[in-house]
mmCIF file of C-alpha atoms and ligand atoms in Angstrom:
data_model
loop_
_atom_site.group_PDB
_atom_site.id
_atom_site.type_symbol
_atom_site.label_atom_id
_atom_site.label_comp_id
_atom_site.label_asym_id
_atom_site.label_seq_id
_atom_site.Cartn_x
_atom_site.Cartn_y
_atom_site.Cartn_z
ATOM 1 C CA MET A 19 0.214 -0.040 0.051
ATOM 2 C CA TYR A 20 2.854 2.284 0.798
ATOM 3 C CA ASP A 21 4.316 2.169 -2.930
ATOM 4 C CA TRP A 22 0.680 2.704 -4.069
ATOM 5 C CA LEU A 23 -0.134 5.712 -1.906
ATOM 6 C CA ASN A 24 3.266 7.223 -2.825
ATOM 7 C CA ALA A 25 2.743 6.973 -6.549
ATOM 8 C CA LEU A 26 -0.737 8.405 -6.431
ATOM 9 C CA PRO A 27 -0.513 12.190 -7.779
ATOM 10 C CA LYS A 28 -1.150 14.558 -5.162
ATOM 11 C CA ALA A 29 -0.830 17.998 -3.997
ATOM 12 C CA GLU A 30 0.321 19.351 -0.565
ATOM 13 C CA LEU A 31 -1.327 22.505 0.667
ATOM 14 C CA HIS A 32 -0.088 22.738 4.264
ATOM 15 C CA LEU A 33 3.661 22.727 4.545
ATOM 16 C CA HIS A 34 5.808 25.000 6.534
ATOM 17 C CA LEU A 35 9.165 25.511 5.010
ATOM 18 C CA GLU A 36 10.700 26.031 8.452
ATOM 19 C CA GLY A 37 9.072 22.687 9.333
ATOM 20 C CA SER A 38 10.844 20.669 6.609
ATOM 21 C CA LEU A 39 14.286 21.386 8.051
ATOM 22 C CA GLU A 40 15.650 17.980 8.933
ATOM 23 C CA PRO A 41 18.233 17.324 11.489
ATOM 24 C CA GLU A 42 20.778 16.520 9.298
ATOM 25 C CA LEU A 43 20.565 19.982 7.225
ATOM 26 C CA LEU A 44 20.021 21.913 10.538
ATOM 27 C CA PHE A 45 23.445 20.608 11.714
ATOM 28 C CA ALA A 46 25.039 21.112 8.252
ATOM 29 C CA LEU A 47 23.826 24.728 8.050
ATOM 30 C CA ALA A 48 25.202 25.540 11.738
ATOM 31 C CA GLU A 49 28.482 24.106 11.059
ATOM 32 C CA ARG A 50 28.541 26.385 7.698
ATOM 33 C CA ASN A 51 27.123 29.484 9.510
ATOM 34 C CA LYS A 52 29.225 28.618 12.682
ATOM 35 C CA ILE A 53 26.677 28.213 15.008
ATOM 36 C CA ALA A 54 26.971 26.309 18.413
ATOM 37 C CA LEU A 55 23.923 24.103 18.966
ATOM 38 C CA PRO A 56 22.738 23.007 22.357
ATOM 39 C CA TRP A 57 22.260 19.535 21.047
ATOM 40 C CA ALA A 58 25.317 16.812 20.880
ATOM 41 C CA ASP A 59 24.217 15.203 17.255
ATOM 42 C CA VAL A 60 21.656 14.512 15.040
ATOM 43 C CA GLU A 61 20.079 11.734 17.468
ATOM 44 C CA ALA A 62 20.165 13.968 20.418
ATOM 45 C CA LEU A 63 18.002 16.591 18.402
ATOM 46 C CA ARG A 64 15.601 13.992 17.235
ATOM 47 C CA GLY A 65 15.173 12.747 20.811
ATOM 48 C CA ALA A 66 13.984 16.007 21.748
ATOM 49 C CA TYR A 67 11.149 15.847 19.537
ATOM 50 C CA ALA A 68 8.538 14.771 21.751
ATOM 51 C CA PHE A 69 5.586 17.196 22.124
ATOM 52 C CA ASN A 70 2.620 17.667 24.495
ATOM 53 C CA ASN A 71 1.126 20.418 22.699
ATOM 54 C CA LEU A 72 1.548 22.805 19.905
ATOM 55 C CA GLN A 73 3.498 25.502 21.974
ATOM 56 C CA GLU A 74 6.204 22.986 22.872
ATOM 57 C CA PHE A 75 6.729 22.135 19.371
ATOM 58 C CA LEU A 76 6.934 25.794 18.335
ATOM 59 C CA ASP A 77 9.761 26.631 20.926
ATOM 60 C CA LEU A 78 11.881 24.286 19.167
ATOM 61 C CA TYR A 79 10.839 24.946 15.645
ATOM 62 C CA TYR A 80 11.774 28.703 16.094
ATOM 63 C CA GLN A 81 15.080 27.575 18.048
ATOM 64 C CA GLY A 82 15.996 25.299 14.813
ATOM 65 C CA ALA A 83 15.065 28.384 12.254
ATOM 66 C CA ASP A 84 17.836 30.067 13.696
ATOM 67 C CA VAL A 85 20.561 28.271 11.516
ATOM 68 C CA LEU A 86 18.983 29.677 8.467
ATOM 69 C CA ARG A 87 20.835 32.826 7.603
ATOM 70 C CA THR A 88 21.820 33.221 4.137
ATOM 71 C CA GLU A 89 19.971 33.155 0.728
ATOM 72 C CA GLN A 90 21.809 29.725 0.089
ATOM 73 C CA ASP A 91 20.513 28.328 3.113
ATOM 74 C CA PHE A 92 16.858 29.125 2.420
ATOM 75 C CA TYR A 93 17.544 27.897 -1.144
ATOM 76 C CA ASP A 94 18.815 24.430 0.412
ATOM 77 C CA LEU A 95 16.104 23.908 2.483
ATOM 78 C CA THR A 96 13.251 24.463 -0.136
ATOM 79 C CA TRP A 97 15.324 22.487 -2.658
ATOM 80 C CA ALA A 98 15.360 19.367 -0.200
ATOM 81 C CA TYR A 99 11.704 19.680 0.375
ATOM 82 C CA LEU A 100 11.019 19.727 -3.294
ATOM 83 C CA GLN A 101 13.038 16.527 -3.782
ATOM 84 C CA ARG A 102 10.911 15.036 -1.229
ATOM 85 C CA CYS A 103 7.892 16.219 -3.111
ATOM 86 C CA LYS A 104 9.556 14.445 -6.203
ATOM 87 C CA ALA A 105 10.154 11.179 -4.723
ATOM 88 C CA GLN A 106 6.371 11.129 -3.292
ATOM 89 C CA ASN A 107 4.805 12.095 -6.638
ATOM 90 C CA VAL A 108 3.495 15.702 -5.213
ATOM 91 C CA ILE A 109 3.026 17.332 -8.404
ATOM 92 C CA HIS A 110 2.177 20.818 -6.986
ATOM 93 C CA THR A 111 2.725 22.456 -3.412
ATOM 94 C CA GLU A 112 1.782 25.603 -1.931
ATOM 95 C CA PRO A 113 4.180 25.954 0.880
ATOM 96 C CA PHE A 114 4.246 28.703 4.001
ATOM 97 C CA PHE A 115 6.843 30.507 5.055
ATOM 98 C CA ASP A 116 7.135 32.873 8.233
ATOM 99 C CA PRO A 117 8.989 36.015 7.396
ATOM 100 C CA GLN A 118 8.709 37.505 10.994
ATOM 101 C CA THR A 119 10.688 34.428 12.427
ATOM 102 C CA HIS A 120 13.896 35.601 10.253
ATOM 103 C CA THR A 121 13.309 39.378 10.131
ATOM 104 C CA ASP A 122 12.869 39.597 13.601
ATOM 105 C CA ARG A 123 16.446 37.918 14.090
ATOM 106 C CA GLY A 124 17.892 40.523 11.559
ATOM 107 C CA ILE A 125 17.659 38.456 8.359
ATOM 108 C CA PRO A 126 16.579 40.715 5.740
ATOM 109 C CA PHE A 127 12.931 40.002 3.830
ATOM 110 C CA GLU A 128 14.687 39.613 0.319
ATOM 111 C CA VAL A 129 17.369 37.112 1.524
ATOM 112 C CA VAL A 130 14.602 34.679 2.612
ATOM 113 C CA LEU A 131 12.364 35.506 -0.409
ATOM 114 C CA ASN A 132 15.305 35.214 -2.904
ATOM 115 C CA GLY A 133 16.419 31.789 -1.635
ATOM 116 C CA ILE A 134 13.066 30.122 -1.596
ATOM 117 C CA ASN A 135 11.873 31.463 -4.953
ATOM 118 C CA GLN A 136 14.973 30.520 -6.881
ATOM 119 C CA ALA A 137 14.230 27.031 -5.467
ATOM 120 C CA LEU A 138 10.662 26.756 -6.492
ATOM 121 C CA LYS A 139 11.607 28.186 -9.783
ATOM 122 C CA ASP A 140 14.021 25.622 -10.163
ATOM 123 C CA GLY A 141 11.559 22.961 -9.009
ATOM 124 C CA ARG A 142 9.329 23.913 -11.670
ATOM 125 C CA GLU A 143 11.914 23.722 -14.482
ATOM 126 C CA GLN A 144 13.991 20.789 -13.255
ATOM 127 C CA LEU A 145 11.432 18.637 -11.116
ATOM 128 C CA GLY A 146 8.163 19.596 -13.107
ATOM 129 C CA ILE A 147 6.689 20.642 -9.662
ATOM 130 C CA SER A 148 4.228 23.716 -9.876
ATOM 131 C CA SER A 149 3.916 25.791 -6.817
ATOM 132 C CA GLY A 150 2.873 29.044 -5.092
ATOM 133 C CA LEU A 151 4.117 30.461 -1.876
ATOM 134 C CA ILE A 152 2.225 31.784 1.026
ATOM 135 C CA LEU A 153 3.403 34.422 3.326
ATOM 136 C CA SER A 154 2.049 33.517 7.067
ATOM 137 C CA PHE A 155 1.976 36.055 9.707
ATOM 138 C CA LEU A 156 2.837 34.947 13.224
ATOM 139 C CA ARG A 157 -0.209 35.249 15.481
ATOM 140 C CA HIS A 158 1.552 35.317 18.822
ATOM 141 C CA LEU A 159 3.190 38.895 17.827
ATOM 142 C CA SER A 160 0.973 41.934 17.216
ATOM 143 C CA GLU A 161 -1.120 42.881 14.389
ATOM 144 C CA GLU A 162 1.031 46.014 14.085
ATOM 145 C CA GLU A 163 3.881 43.728 13.134
ATOM 146 C CA ALA A 164 1.821 41.941 10.828
ATOM 147 C CA HIS A 165 1.080 45.375 9.007
ATOM 148 C CA LYS A 166 4.912 46.008 8.756
ATOM 149 C CA THR A 167 5.625 42.387 7.290
ATOM 150 C CA LEU A 168 2.993 43.062 4.527
ATOM 151 C CA ASP A 169 4.611 46.338 3.968
ATOM 152 C CA GLN A 170 7.966 44.610 3.302
ATOM 153 C CA ALA A 171 6.069 42.153 1.046
ATOM 154 C CA LEU A 172 4.103 44.396 -1.323
ATOM 155 C CA PRO A 173 7.252 45.216 -3.264
ATOM 156 C CA PHE A 174 7.273 41.580 -4.353
ATOM 157 C CA ARG A 175 3.582 41.015 -4.799
ATOM 158 C CA ASP A 176 3.962 38.675 -7.476
ATOM 159 C CA ALA A 177 6.018 36.338 -5.323
ATOM 160 C CA PHE A 178 2.896 35.163 -3.355
ATOM 161 C CA ILE A 179 -0.239 33.545 -3.848
ATOM 162 C CA ALA A 180 -1.717 34.168 -0.600
ATOM 163 C CA VAL A 181 -1.353 35.348 3.042
ATOM 164 C CA GLY A 182 -1.682 32.866 6.000
ATOM 165 C CA LEU A 183 -1.817 32.906 9.790
ATOM 166 C CA ASP A 184 0.111 30.596 11.700
ATOM 167 C CA SER A 185 1.981 29.773 15.377
ATOM 168 C CA SER A 186 0.470 29.864 18.700
ATOM 169 C CA GLU A 187 -3.380 29.575 18.487
ATOM 170 C CA MET A 188 -4.779 29.679 21.820
ATOM 171 C CA GLY A 189 -5.344 33.334 22.923
ATOM 172 C CA HIS A 190 -4.778 34.818 19.634
ATOM 173 C CA PRO A 191 -7.942 34.681 17.688
ATOM 174 C CA PRO A 192 -8.426 35.565 13.805
ATOM 175 C CA SER A 193 -10.251 38.709 15.123
ATOM 176 C CA LYS A 194 -6.863 39.967 16.213
ATOM 177 C CA PHE A 195 -5.805 40.097 12.629
ATOM 178 C CA GLN A 196 -8.743 41.530 10.811
ATOM 179 C CA ARG A 197 -7.388 44.653 9.788
ATOM 180 C CA VAL A 198 -4.544 43.340 8.203
ATOM 181 C CA PHE A 199 -6.191 40.586 6.374
ATOM 182 C CA ASP A 200 -8.649 43.428 4.983
ATOM 183 C CA ARG A 201 -5.719 45.172 3.975
ATOM 184 C CA ALA A 202 -4.105 42.164 2.370
ATOM 185 C CA ARG A 203 -7.227 41.252 0.319
ATOM 186 C CA SER A 204 -7.605 44.786 -0.929
ATOM 187 C CA GLU A 205 -4.014 44.209 -2.401
ATOM 188 C CA GLY A 206 -5.113 41.287 -4.267
ATOM 189 C CA PHE A 207 -4.126 38.424 -1.871
ATOM 190 C CA VAL A 208 -6.078 35.323 -1.156
ATOM 191 C CA ALA A 209 -6.272 34.564 2.466
ATOM 192 C CA VAL A 210 -6.009 31.085 4.239
ATOM 193 C CA ALA A 211 -5.419 30.833 8.199
ATOM 194 C CA HIS A 212 -4.684 27.855 10.754
ATOM 195 C CA ALA A 213 -7.974 27.587 12.839
ATOM 196 C CA GLY A 214 -9.306 24.742 14.830
ATOM 197 C CA GLU A 215 -6.070 23.071 15.315
ATOM 198 C CA GLU A 216 -6.028 23.514 19.146
ATOM 199 C CA GLY A 217 -8.665 26.650 19.149
ATOM 200 C CA PRO A 218 -12.397 26.132 19.426
ATOM 201 C CA PRO A 219 -14.838 26.168 16.435
ATOM 202 C CA GLU A 220 -15.447 29.786 17.047
ATOM 203 C CA TYR A 221 -12.165 30.660 15.930
ATOM 204 C CA ILE A 222 -13.044 28.670 12.635
ATOM 205 C CA TRP A 223 -16.077 31.046 12.323
ATOM 206 C CA GLU A 224 -14.220 34.250 12.823
ATOM 207 C CA ALA A 225 -11.320 33.116 10.151
ATOM 208 C CA LEU A 226 -14.282 32.700 7.675
ATOM 209 C CA ASP A 227 -16.324 35.495 8.536
ATOM 210 C CA LEU A 228 -13.714 38.374 9.482
ATOM 211 C CA LEU A 229 -10.540 37.033 7.503
ATOM 212 C CA LYS A 230 -12.762 35.712 4.685
ATOM 213 C CA ILE A 231 -10.331 32.874 4.212
ATOM 214 C CA LYS A 232 -10.631 30.464 1.222
ATOM 215 C CA ARG A 233 -9.167 27.586 2.948
ATOM 216 C CA ILE A 234 -8.944 26.365 6.725
ATOM 217 C CA ASP A 235 -5.565 24.934 7.831
ATOM 218 C CA HIS A 236 -6.300 22.002 10.088
ATOM 219 C CA GLY A 237 -9.878 22.887 11.258
ATOM 220 C CA VAL A 238 -10.441 19.523 12.622
ATOM 221 C CA ARG A 239 -12.150 20.907 15.760
ATOM 222 C CA ALA A 240 -14.833 22.046 13.361
ATOM 223 C CA ILE A 241 -16.578 18.526 14.043
ATOM 224 C CA GLU A 242 -17.646 20.141 17.522
ATOM 225 C CA ASP A 243 -20.011 22.455 16.022
ATOM 226 C CA GLU A 244 -22.941 21.145 13.793
ATOM 227 C CA ARG A 245 -23.910 24.454 12.120
ATOM 228 C CA LEU A 246 -20.058 25.046 11.268
ATOM 229 C CA MET A 247 -20.026 21.336 9.634
ATOM 230 C CA GLN A 248 -23.192 22.321 7.547
ATOM 231 C CA ARG A 249 -21.421 25.193 6.228
ATOM 232 C CA ILE A 250 -18.042 23.800 5.355
ATOM 233 C CA ILE A 251 -19.944 21.100 3.370
ATOM 234 C CA ASP A 252 -22.528 23.293 1.936
ATOM 235 C CA GLU A 253 -19.615 25.847 0.728
ATOM 236 C CA GLN A 254 -17.056 23.101 0.216
ATOM 237 C CA ILE A 255 -14.658 24.733 1.689
ATOM 238 C CA PRO A 256 -11.327 22.952 1.956
ATOM 239 C CA LEU A 257 -9.569 21.761 4.956
ATOM 240 C CA THR A 258 -5.766 21.388 4.783
ATOM 241 C CA VAL A 259 -5.663 18.587 7.756
ATOM 242 C CA CYS A 260 -2.153 17.166 8.848
ATOM 243 C CA PRO A 261 -2.620 13.593 10.741
ATOM 244 C CA LEU A 262 0.618 13.075 11.871
ATOM 245 C CA SER A 263 0.887 16.642 13.267
ATOM 246 C CA ASN A 264 -2.182 16.110 15.142
ATOM 247 C CA THR A 265 -1.027 12.997 16.861
ATOM 248 C CA LYS A 266 2.422 14.525 17.630
ATOM 249 C CA LEU A 267 0.781 17.399 19.315
ATOM 250 C CA CYS A 268 -1.718 15.510 21.016
ATOM 251 C CA VAL A 269 -4.887 17.062 19.285
ATOM 252 C CA PHE A 270 -5.819 13.629 19.115
ATOM 253 C CA ASP A 271 -4.480 10.947 21.521
ATOM 254 C CA HIS A 272 -3.824 8.371 18.770
ATOM 255 C CA MET A 273 -4.348 8.030 15.222
ATOM 256 C CA ARG A 274 -7.165 5.713 15.556
ATOM 257 C CA GLN A 275 -9.359 8.582 17.107
ATOM 258 C CA HIS A 276 -8.564 10.871 14.007
ATOM 259 C CA ASN A 277 -11.615 12.391 12.241
ATOM 260 C CA ILE A 278 -10.307 13.080 8.946
ATOM 261 C CA LEU A 279 -12.259 9.813 7.476
ATOM 262 C CA ASP A 280 -15.498 10.543 9.018
ATOM 263 C CA MET A 281 -15.242 14.398 7.530
ATOM 264 C CA LEU A 282 -14.461 12.841 4.363
ATOM 265 C CA GLU A 283 -17.369 10.681 4.549
ATOM 266 C CA ARG A 284 -19.687 13.353 5.505
ATOM 267 C CA GLY A 285 -18.674 15.480 2.414
ATOM 268 C CA VAL A 286 -16.024 17.695 3.845
ATOM 269 C CA LYS A 287 -13.392 18.457 1.370
ATOM 270 C CA VAL A 288 -10.445 17.405 3.481
ATOM 271 C CA THR A 289 -6.939 17.182 2.326
ATOM 272 C CA VAL A 290 -3.764 15.037 3.363
ATOM 273 C CA ASN A 291 -0.754 17.094 4.409
ATOM 274 C CA SER A 292 2.402 17.079 6.316
ATOM 275 C CA ASP A 293 2.666 20.541 8.127
ATOM 276 C CA ASP A 294 6.010 20.115 9.831
ATOM 277 C CA PRO A 295 7.371 16.821 8.198
ATOM 278 C CA ALA A 296 11.185 16.860 9.983
ATOM 279 C CA TYR A 297 9.398 17.295 13.228
ATOM 280 C CA PHE A 298 6.473 14.968 12.965
ATOM 281 C CA GLY A 299 7.815 11.922 11.469
ATOM 282 C CA GLY A 300 7.072 11.919 7.717
ATOM 283 C CA TYR A 301 5.962 13.642 4.622
ATOM 284 C CA VAL A 302 2.802 13.460 2.860
ATOM 285 C CA THR A 303 2.795 9.545 1.920
ATOM 286 C CA GLU A 304 3.593 8.710 5.441
ATOM 287 C CA ASN A 305 0.605 10.858 6.415
ATOM 288 C CA PHE A 306 -1.665 8.932 3.922
ATOM 289 C CA HIS A 307 -0.099 5.455 5.095
ATOM 290 C CA ALA A 308 -0.895 6.066 8.884
ATOM 291 C CA LEU A 309 -4.407 6.610 7.712
ATOM 292 C CA HIS A 310 -4.344 3.172 5.891
ATOM 293 C CA THR A 311 -2.619 1.486 9.025
ATOM 294 C CA HIS A 312 -4.610 2.837 11.878
ATOM 295 C CA LEU A 313 -8.053 3.954 10.246
ATOM 296 C CA GLY A 314 -8.243 1.174 7.411
ATOM 297 C CA MET A 315 -8.443 4.001 4.855
ATOM 298 C CA THR A 316 -9.154 2.416 1.511
ATOM 299 C CA GLU A 317 -7.908 3.044 -1.933
ATOM 300 C CA ASP A 318 -11.112 4.697 -2.940
ATOM 301 C CA GLN A 319 -10.864 6.980 0.039
ATOM 302 C CA ALA A 320 -7.181 7.688 -0.585
ATOM 303 C CA ARG A 321 -8.156 8.684 -4.428
ATOM 304 C CA ARG A 322 -10.775 10.981 -3.130
ATOM 305 C CA LEU A 323 -8.357 12.474 -0.765
ATOM 306 C CA ALA A 324 -5.775 13.240 -3.250
ATOM 307 C CA GLN A 325 -8.473 14.663 -5.709
ATOM 308 C CA ASN A 326 -9.267 17.154 -3.159
ATOM 309 C CA SER A 327 -6.101 18.091 -2.828
ATOM 310 C CA LEU A 328 -5.757 18.855 -6.640
ATOM 311 C CA ASP A 329 -8.856 20.406 -6.577
ATOM 312 C CA ALA A 330 -8.200 22.767 -3.524
ATOM 313 C CA ARG A 331 -5.218 24.474 -4.943
ATOM 314 C CA LEU A 332 -5.189 28.114 -5.131
ATOM 315 C CA VAL A 333 -3.243 28.284 -8.309
HETATM 316 N N1 LIG B 23 1.048 23.118 13.175
HETATM 317 C C1 LIG B 23 1.381 24.493 13.266
HETATM 318 N N2 LIG B 23 0.305 25.394 13.858
HETATM 319 C C2 LIG B 23 0.534 26.609 13.888
HETATM 320 N N3 LIG B 23 1.697 27.068 13.420
HETATM 321 C C3 LIG B 23 2.786 26.370 13.045
HETATM 322 N N4 LIG B 23 3.738 26.701 12.491
HETATM 323 C C4 LIG B 23 4.235 25.771 12.030
HETATM 324 N N5 LIG B 23 3.606 24.588 12.346
HETATM 325 C C5 LIG B 23 2.676 25.104 12.880
HETATM 326 ZN ZN1 LIG B 24 0.680 24.389 10.006
#
């Protein structure tokens, strides 16, 4: 089944480039940039990948991102991810990047963007993988800071297909970012947002009604609100679900409890994605395979999930 799932043509719609930084590359970049790391070796770092919630993961994820300094580093990160796409027949990808994670450490916006963009261009030309980049605002920071990031992005308007919202969800509802999303949309950006990963269904309503998002990232807690479920079914609003992420971050205690196939059978446009594959133990195929192993996902269900990912592309 693994090989069959691997060969299935699919799109990835929820992937943080910083979350695809494998420990081996992290160590190589630390050496190249002469950065001392608090872990003895790759195994020790992998051993630290045990999380009780989103915040525990984010603390390590932001620490890991500190080895990314030069345009070449961002190129190498993105190129390594695209090689994984090629190996797993991901024919289209819409990755996120978090500019504030880098600009707040003094890395110029253009350094980050140029490295990522060059790799995405080479991915199109050399690997045949189409793509569209999503600029994601960090929700634990202020709306004012998000406005500044949007200002930095506007001169490179054509480099992005959308804006997104990620980082610590609890206590940072979508309503906090209503004005910057209004502005981004008026500048022609499509909007997406993480909502209903750890946060309540109310955050998904806000993301839809206030941020006017076209796709919900995670959204698994929608199942707690029947009226919301009806809306996302009626309007066929896609959910970018990340099964391995949800179990690693204890959104579900075990993959057997995951609700993605229940949602699929109810007519929700759910898709399968890897979120932060270097930290959660697998890329897209491993996420599909876990659904087969623990939830008995059939070939027909896998085909529908893969088709949903192709249908839910923004570009
Ligand atoms: N799963 C996730 N949720 C929120 N922010 C993130 N940033 C990277 N991965 C994330
Ligand atoms: Zn995510």
